[in-house]
Each structure stands twice: as C-alpha cells, then as structure tokens.
PDB file of C-alpha atoms in Angstrom:
ATOM      1  CA  MET T 149      96.739  97.022  64.672  1.00 40.00           C
ATOM      2  CA  ALA T 150      99.854  98.271  66.371  1.00 46.00           C
ATOM      3  CA  GLY T 151     103.197  97.049  67.575  1.00 45.00           C
ATOM      4  CA  LYS T 152     103.880  96.835  71.254  1.00 57.00           C
ATOM      5  CA  ALA T 153     106.739  97.117  73.887  1.00 79.00           C
ATOM      6  CA  VAL T 154     106.842  96.087  77.414  1.00 89.00           C
ATOM      7  CA  HIS T 155     108.723  97.773  80.378  1.00 91.00           C
ATOM      8  CA  ALA T 156     109.107  96.376  83.910  1.00 94.00           C
ATOM      9  CA  PHE T 157     109.271  98.811  86.979  1.00 94.00           C
ATOM     10  CA  LEU T 158     110.212  97.870  90.429  1.00 94.00           C
ATOM     11  CA  THR T 159     109.518 100.629  92.983  1.00 94.00           C
ATOM     12  CA  PRO T 160     110.554 100.213  96.567  1.00 94.00           C
ATOM     13  CA  PRO T 161     108.215 100.765  99.474  1.00 93.00           C
ATOM     14  CA  GLY T 162     107.145 104.324  99.959  1.00 90.00           C
ATOM     15  CA  SER T 163     108.928 105.441  96.854  1.00 91.00           C
ATOM     16  CA  GLN T 164     108.319 106.672  93.381  1.00 89.00           C
ATOM     17  CA  GLY T 165     110.065 106.344  90.043  1.00 84.00           C
ATOM     18  CA  LEU T 166     109.026 109.067  87.655  1.00 85.00           C
ATOM     19  CA  ARG T 167     106.772 112.075  89.026  1.00 89.00           C
ATOM     20  CA  HIS T 168     104.190 113.622  87.008  1.00 93.00           C
ATOM     21  CA  HIS T 169     104.638 113.135  83.433  1.00 93.00           C
ATOM     22  CA  TRP T 170     102.786 111.960  80.194  1.00 93.00           C
ATOM     23  CA  ASP T 171     103.717 109.417  77.568  1.00 91.00           C
ATOM     24  CA  GLN T 172     103.844 109.439  73.798  1.00 89.00           C
ATOM     25  CA  GLN T 173     101.806 106.243  73.449  1.00 89.00           C
ATOM     26  CA  MET T 174      98.870 104.487  75.095  1.00 93.00           C
ATOM     27  CA  ALA T 175      99.764 101.917  77.616  1.00 94.00           C
ATOM     28  CA  VAL T 176      98.371  99.103  79.450  1.00 96.00           C
ATOM     29  CA  VAL T 177      99.742  98.877  83.053  1.00 97.00           C
ATOM     30  CA  VAL T 178      99.668  95.408  84.763  1.00 98.00           C
ATOM     31  CA  GLN T 179     100.417  95.252  88.456  1.00 97.00           C
ATOM     32  CA  THR T 180     102.240  92.124  89.237  1.00 97.00           C
ATOM     33  CA  ALA T 181     103.130  92.599  92.934  1.00 96.00           C
ATOM     34  CA  GLY T 182     102.236  95.092  95.688  1.00 95.00           C
ATOM     35  CA  ILE T 183     100.079  98.124  95.144  1.00 95.00           C
ATOM     36  CA  LYS T 184     100.821 101.322  93.379  1.00 96.00           C
ATOM     37  CA  ARG T 185      98.707 104.452  93.554  1.00 96.00           C
ATOM     38  CA  TRP T 186      98.159 106.097  90.118  1.00 97.00           C
ATOM     39  CA  GLN T 187      97.022 109.704  90.233  1.00 97.00           C
ATOM     40  CA  ILE T 188      95.740 110.633  86.611  1.00 97.00           C
ATOM     41  CA  TRP T 189      94.928 114.099  85.166  1.00 97.00           C
ATOM     42  CA  ARG T 190      93.665 114.911  81.652  1.00 96.00           C
ATOM     43  CA  PRO T 191      96.039 115.786  78.916  1.00 95.00           C
ATOM     44  CA  PRO T 192      97.576 119.329  79.039  1.00 93.00           C
ATOM     45  CA  VAL T 193      98.573 119.018  75.298  1.00 92.00           C
ATOM     46  CA  GLU T 194      96.871 117.647  72.307  1.00 91.00           C
ATOM     47  CA  CYS T 195      98.030 114.339  70.858  1.00 90.00           C
ATOM     48  CA  PRO T 196     101.800 114.177  71.934  1.00 91.00           C
ATOM     49  CA  MET T 197     103.775 112.155  69.407  1.00 88.00           C
ATOM     50  CA  ARG T 198     107.547 111.342  69.323  1.00 84.00           C
ATOM     51  CA  GLU T 199     109.307 114.570  70.158  1.00 86.00           C
ATOM     52  CA  TYR T 200     106.145 116.638  69.537  1.00 88.00           C
ATOM     53  CA  ASN T 201     104.571 117.771  72.913  1.00 88.00           C
ATOM     54  CA  GLU T 202     106.861 115.429  74.886  1.00 86.00           C
ATOM     55  CA  SER T 203     106.309 116.337  78.564  1.00 86.00           C
ATOM     56  CA  TRP T 204     110.003 117.235  79.197  1.00 86.00           C
ATOM     57  CA  ARG T 205     110.013 119.386  76.053  1.00 87.00           C
ATOM     58  CA  VAL T 206     107.093 121.461  76.810  1.00 89.00           C
ATOM     59  CA  TRP T 207     107.114 121.325  80.551  1.00 89.00           C
ATOM     60  CA  ARG T 208     105.765 124.310  82.556  1.00 91.00           C
ATOM     61  CA  ASP T 209     106.701 124.801  86.246  1.00 93.00           C
ATOM     62  CA  ASP T 210     103.312 125.608  87.175  1.00 94.00           C
ATOM     63  CA  TYR T 211     101.930 122.219  86.003  1.00 93.00           C
ATOM     64  CA  ILE T 212     102.480 120.267  89.264  1.00 94.00           C
ATOM     65  CA  PRO T 213     101.182 122.893  91.600  1.00 95.00           C
ATOM     66  CA  GLU T 214      98.119 123.344  89.429  1.00 95.00           C
ATOM     67  CA  TRP T 215      97.419 119.642  89.237  1.00 95.00           C
ATOM     68  CA  GLU T 216      98.031 118.930  92.956  1.00 94.00           C
ATOM     69  CA  ALA T 217      95.663 121.960  93.852  1.00 96.00           C
ATOM     70  CA  ALA T 218      92.987 120.719  91.564  1.00 96.00           C
ATOM     71  CA  GLY T 219      93.491 116.912  92.718  1.00 96.00           C
ATOM     72  CA  PRO T 220      93.592 114.175  90.132  1.00 97.00           C
ATOM     73  CA  ASP T 221      90.749 113.458  87.668  1.00 97.00           C
ATOM     74  CA  LEU T 222      91.138 109.848  88.660  1.00 97.00           C
ATOM     75  CA  GLN T 223      93.011 108.031  91.412  1.00 97.00           C
ATOM     76  CA  VAL T 224      93.484 104.242  91.332  1.00 97.00           C
ATOM     77  CA  ASP T 225      95.160 101.897  93.889  1.00 97.00           C
ATOM     78  CA  LEU T 226      96.317  99.220  91.458  1.00 97.00           C
ATOM     79  CA  GLN T 227      96.769  95.898  93.155  1.00 96.00           C
ATOM     80  CA  ALA T 228      98.637  92.741  92.072  1.00 96.00           C
ATOM     81  CA  GLY T 229      96.515  91.124  89.236  1.00 97.00           C
ATOM     82  CA  GLN T 230      94.811  94.450  88.153  1.00 98.00           C
ATOM     83  CA  SER T 231      95.472  96.540  85.088  1.00 98.00           C
ATOM     84  CA  LEU T 232      94.862 100.001  83.879  1.00 98.00           C
ATOM     85  CA  LEU T 233      94.516 101.499  80.364  1.00 97.00           C
ATOM     86  CA  LEU T 234      96.437 104.692  80.244  1.00 96.00           C
ATOM     87  CA  PRO T 235      95.610 106.782  77.129  1.00 95.00           C
ATOM     88  CA  ARG T 236      98.481 108.719  75.260  1.00 94.00           C
ATOM     89  CA  GLY T 237      98.976 112.118  76.918  1.00 95.00           C
ATOM     90  CA  TRP T 238      97.228 111.609  80.142  1.00 97.00           C
ATOM     91  CA  VAL T 239      99.368 112.917  83.126  1.00 96.00           C
ATOM     92  CA  HIS T 240     100.206 110.207  85.822  1.00 96.00           C
ATOM     93  CA  ASN T 241     101.939 110.369  89.023  1.00 96.00           C
ATOM     94  CA  PRO T 242     102.404 106.714  90.081  1.00 95.00           C
ATOM     95  CA  HIS T 243     103.774 106.023  93.626  1.00 94.00           C
ATOM     96  CA  VAL T 244     103.963 103.279  96.271  1.00 95.00           C
ATOM     97  CA  VAL T 245     101.872 104.317  99.395  1.00 89.00           C
ATOM     98  CA  ASP T 246     102.665 100.969 101.199  1.00 88.00           C
ATOM     99  CA  GLN T 247     105.703 101.300 103.555  1.00 89.00           C
ATOM    100  CA  ASP T 248     106.199  97.641 103.764  1.00 90.00           C
ATOM    101  CA  GLY T 249     106.230  96.156 100.166  1.00 90.00           C
ATOM    102  CA  ASP T 250     107.617  96.742  96.799  1.00 94.00           C
ATOM    103  CA  SER T 251     105.507  97.455  93.817  1.00 95.00           C
ATOM    104  CA  VAL T 252     106.227  95.784  90.528  1.00 96.00           C
ATOM    105  CA  HIS T 253     104.197  96.647  87.372  1.00 96.00           C
ATOM    106  CA  LEU T 254     104.659  96.064  83.666  1.00 96.00           C
ATOM    107  CA  THR T 255     103.795  98.660  81.247  1.00 95.00           C
ATOM    108  CA  PHE T 256     102.805  97.499  77.634  1.00 93.00           C
ATOM    109  CA  ALA T 257     103.172 100.439  75.201  1.00 89.00           C
ATOM    110  CA  ILE T 258     100.621 100.289  72.486  1.00 87.00           C
ATOM    111  CA  ARG T 259     102.122 101.714  69.310  1.00 79.00           C
ATOM    112  CA  GLU T 260      99.306 103.455  67.645  1.00 85.00           C
ATOM    113  CA  ARG T 261      99.070 104.389  64.078  1.00 88.00           C
ATOM    114  CA  THR T 262      98.414 107.953  62.882  1.00 89.00           C
ATOM    115  CA  PRO T 263      97.842 109.674  59.621  1.00 93.00           C
ATOM    116  CA  LEU T 264     101.592 110.698  59.746  1.00 91.00           C
ATOM    117  CA  TRP T 265     102.530 107.113  59.849  1.00 90.00           C
ATOM    118  CA  LEU T 266     100.500 106.620  56.693  1.00 92.00           C
ATOM    119  CA  ALA T 267     102.155 109.665  55.038  1.00 93.00           C
ATOM    120  CA  GLU T 268     105.757 108.392  55.956  1.00 91.00           C
ATOM    121  CA  LYS T 269     105.002 105.193  54.448  1.00 91.00           C
ATOM    122  CA  LEU T 270     103.758 106.717  51.224  1.00 92.00           C
ATOM    123  CA  ILE T 271     106.709 108.999  50.980  1.00 93.00           C
ATOM    124  CA  ALA T 272     109.248 106.337  51.724  1.00 91.00           C
ATOM    125  CA  GLU T 273     108.533 104.827  48.250  1.00 88.00           C
ATOM    126  CA  ALA T 274     109.878 108.012  46.652  1.00 93.00           C
ATOM    127  CA  ILE T 275     113.402 106.702  47.289  1.00 93.00           C
ATOM    128  CA  LYS T 276     112.897 104.346  44.237  1.00 91.00           C
ATOM    129  CA  ASN T 277     112.765 107.512  41.997  1.00 92.00           C
ATOM    130  CA  PRO T 278     116.333 108.771  41.034  1.00 93.00           C
ATOM    131  CA  GLU T 279     115.040 112.439  41.234  1.00 90.00           C
ATOM    132  CA  PHE T 280     114.590 112.118  44.963  1.00 93.00           C
ATOM    133  CA  ARG T 281     118.196 110.633  45.414  1.00 93.00           C
ATOM    134  CA  ARG T 282     120.058 113.186  43.581  1.00 92.00           C
ATOM    135  CA  ILE T 283     122.548 115.438  45.484  1.00 93.00           C
ATOM    136  CA  MET T 284     121.839 119.036  45.884  1.00 93.00           C
ATOM    137  CA  LEU T 285     124.762 121.437  46.112  1.00 92.00           C
ATOM    138  CA  PRO T 286     125.362 123.306  49.423  1.00 94.00           C
ATOM    139  CA  GLY T 287     124.305 126.470  47.770  1.00 92.00           C
ATOM    140  CA  ASP T 288     120.947 124.850  46.956  1.00 92.00           C
ATOM    141  CA  ILE T 289     120.239 124.634  50.638  1.00 92.00           C
ATOM    142  CA  THR T 290     122.019 127.820  51.917  1.00 93.00           C
ATOM    143  CA  GLY T 291     121.411 130.188  49.006  1.00 91.00           C
ATOM    144  CA  PRO T 292     118.316 131.927  47.537  1.00 92.00           C
ATOM    145  CA  SER T 293     117.591 128.833  45.308  1.00 93.00           C
ATOM    146  CA  LEU T 294     116.266 126.918  48.266  1.00 95.00           C
ATOM    147  CA  VAL T 295     112.729 127.988  47.493  1.00 95.00           C
ATOM    148  CA  ASP T 296     113.079 126.707  44.045  1.00 94.00           C
ATOM    149  CA  ARG T 297     114.327 123.391  45.359  1.00 94.00           C
ATOM    150  CA  LEU T 298     111.522 123.140  47.792  1.00 95.00           C
ATOM    151  CA  GLN T 299     108.990 123.847  45.064  1.00 96.00           C
ATOM    152  CA  GLU T 300     110.501 121.345  42.629  1.00 94.00           C
ATOM    153  CA  THR T 301     110.484 118.727  45.499  1.00 95.00           C
ATOM    154  CA  ARG T 302     106.911 119.487  46.493  1.00 95.00           C
ATOM    155  CA  ASP T 303     105.828 119.124  42.885  1.00 96.00           C
ATOM    156  CA  ALA T 304     107.806 115.925  42.435  1.00 95.00           C
ATOM    157  CA  LEU T 305     106.255 114.603  45.671  1.00 95.00           C
ATOM    158  CA  ARG T 306     102.712 115.396  44.509  1.00 95.00           C
ATOM    159  CA  GLY T 307     103.478 113.546  41.283  1.00 95.00           C
ATOM    160  CA  HIS T 308     104.839 110.552  43.222  1.00 95.00           C
ATOM    161  CA  LEU T 309     101.880 110.430  45.526  1.00 95.00           C
ATOM    162  CA  SER T 310      99.348 110.799  42.760  1.00 95.00           C
ATOM    163  CA  GLU T 311     100.881 107.620  40.791  1.00 94.00           C
ATOM    164  CA  LEU T 312     100.720 105.346  43.813  1.00 93.00           C
ATOM    165  CA  ASP T 313      98.334 102.344  43.634  1.00 93.00           C
ATOM    166  CA  LEU T 314      96.477 102.806  46.831  1.00 93.00           C
ATOM    167  CA  GLU T 315      94.793  99.359  46.909  1.00 93.00           C
ATOM    168  CA  ARG T 316      98.170  97.690  46.593  1.00 92.00           C
ATOM    169  CA  ARG T 317      99.600 100.178  49.311  1.00 92.00           C
ATOM    170  CA  ALA T 318      96.722  99.415  51.706  1.00 94.00           C
ATOM    171  CA  SER T 319      97.347  95.718  51.548  1.00 91.00           C
ATOM    172  CA  ALA T 320     101.244  96.194  52.211  1.00 90.00           C
ATOM    173  CA  MET T 321     100.415  98.647  55.103  1.00 91.00           C
ATOM    174  CA  ARG T 322      98.206  96.320  56.795  1.00 92.00           C
ATOM    175  CA  GLU T 323     101.013  93.719  56.841  1.00 90.00           C
ATOM    176  CA  VAL T 324     103.508  96.326  58.094  1.00 89.00           C
ATOM    177  CA  ALA T 325     101.140  97.377  60.840  1.00 87.00           C
ATOM    178  CA  ALA T 326     100.810  94.063  62.156  1.00 84.00           C
ATOM    179  CA  VAL T 327     104.666  93.438  62.541  1.00 84.00           C
ATOM    180  CA  GLU T 328     106.446  96.932  62.672  1.00 82.00           C
ATOM    181  CA  LEU T 329     107.857  97.396  66.135  1.00 71.00           C
ATOM    182  CA  GLU T 330     109.459 100.893  66.332  1.00 68.00           C
ATOM    183  CA  TYR T 331     107.504 103.698  67.926  1.00 59.00           C
ATOM    184  CA  THR T 332     105.237 105.556  65.612  1.00 61.00           C
ATOM    185  CA  THR T 333     103.680 107.778  68.148  1.00 60.00           C
TER     186      THR T 333
END
C-alpha cells in the first residue's frame, strides 16, 4: 500500500506547463477537460527517489535534443475521461495542442514504498536507546576521532537492528504504510 497526493493542472490552449522532466513517484494522470498530448520517453536514470536523481539535479543540456531527435517512446493524446499511468522516472513532455480549449488534468502521486523506507522505519526506533541520543562533542565530528564514533555508531546500530522483533514490526509497518502520507520516493 502507498499514500497518495493529488495535484490539479490547468493549461491554456496551445500552451505547456513543465517541459521535459521526470518525477520521483509513480502517477496516475486523469484528464478532466480538454485534450493534452503526453510525449513519454524511457527513464534516463535508475529509480529516482527524493533528491536522488531528481531531473533538475542531474539534468544534462543534451537530453531534450536527444529525445526530440529520437522521438518519444510513446505519445498519447489524453482526452477528458481518460487516464494514464506514468511510472516513476519516465520522462514526459505534456502540452496542449488544441488552440481553442483549456486542458485540465489531475495527477495522483502514488507514494511507493522502498527498502530504504523499511530501513528508515527500523532505524527510527533507535531513538528509544539513550546511546543514540547522547551528544557528541564538536571535536568528535571534526577531529580524527570521527572514524571511531562512526564505528561505535555502526556497531550500536547493528545491535539495535538484531534485537528488533520483526514480526511485531511487520504488523506495525503494514498499518503505517496504509496511512502515512509524506513522500517516501
């Protein structure tokens, strides 16, 4: 299960909002008025997530010329009442071809779960252990003892993870996955 969010987009006749880009989550696009052309290309990066491999962070100037020269892998003129599943990371260039009518679509962002999401949930419980809450001196971070602090923390984290009751955690995570709304991908 995954949380979700919805965004509404109104695009005037013959116009375009965002040009070529990819998103950090899967989306279902629902066209509610007008027609919007969706040009879609395969992902140029693997598994974008949060700030990792966001289109604007890893953008290359040659992307658009290359994509346009090759042509889209898929082109769909989405009409009112139709929907489109847009997998995470797929490049899209949506625009209104019609010169006479506005386009309105809703994008439902599907917040997928990943192994990193599981790891973050398992690590989050470490806050209950006072050892993970103790203050480190500035010299522990900026000085040569940082390697020692990293080793101690890694060892403590291994101990924390090995003591978790995974059956109990699985039940709790199923519940959290059903209701948690913040972005995880």
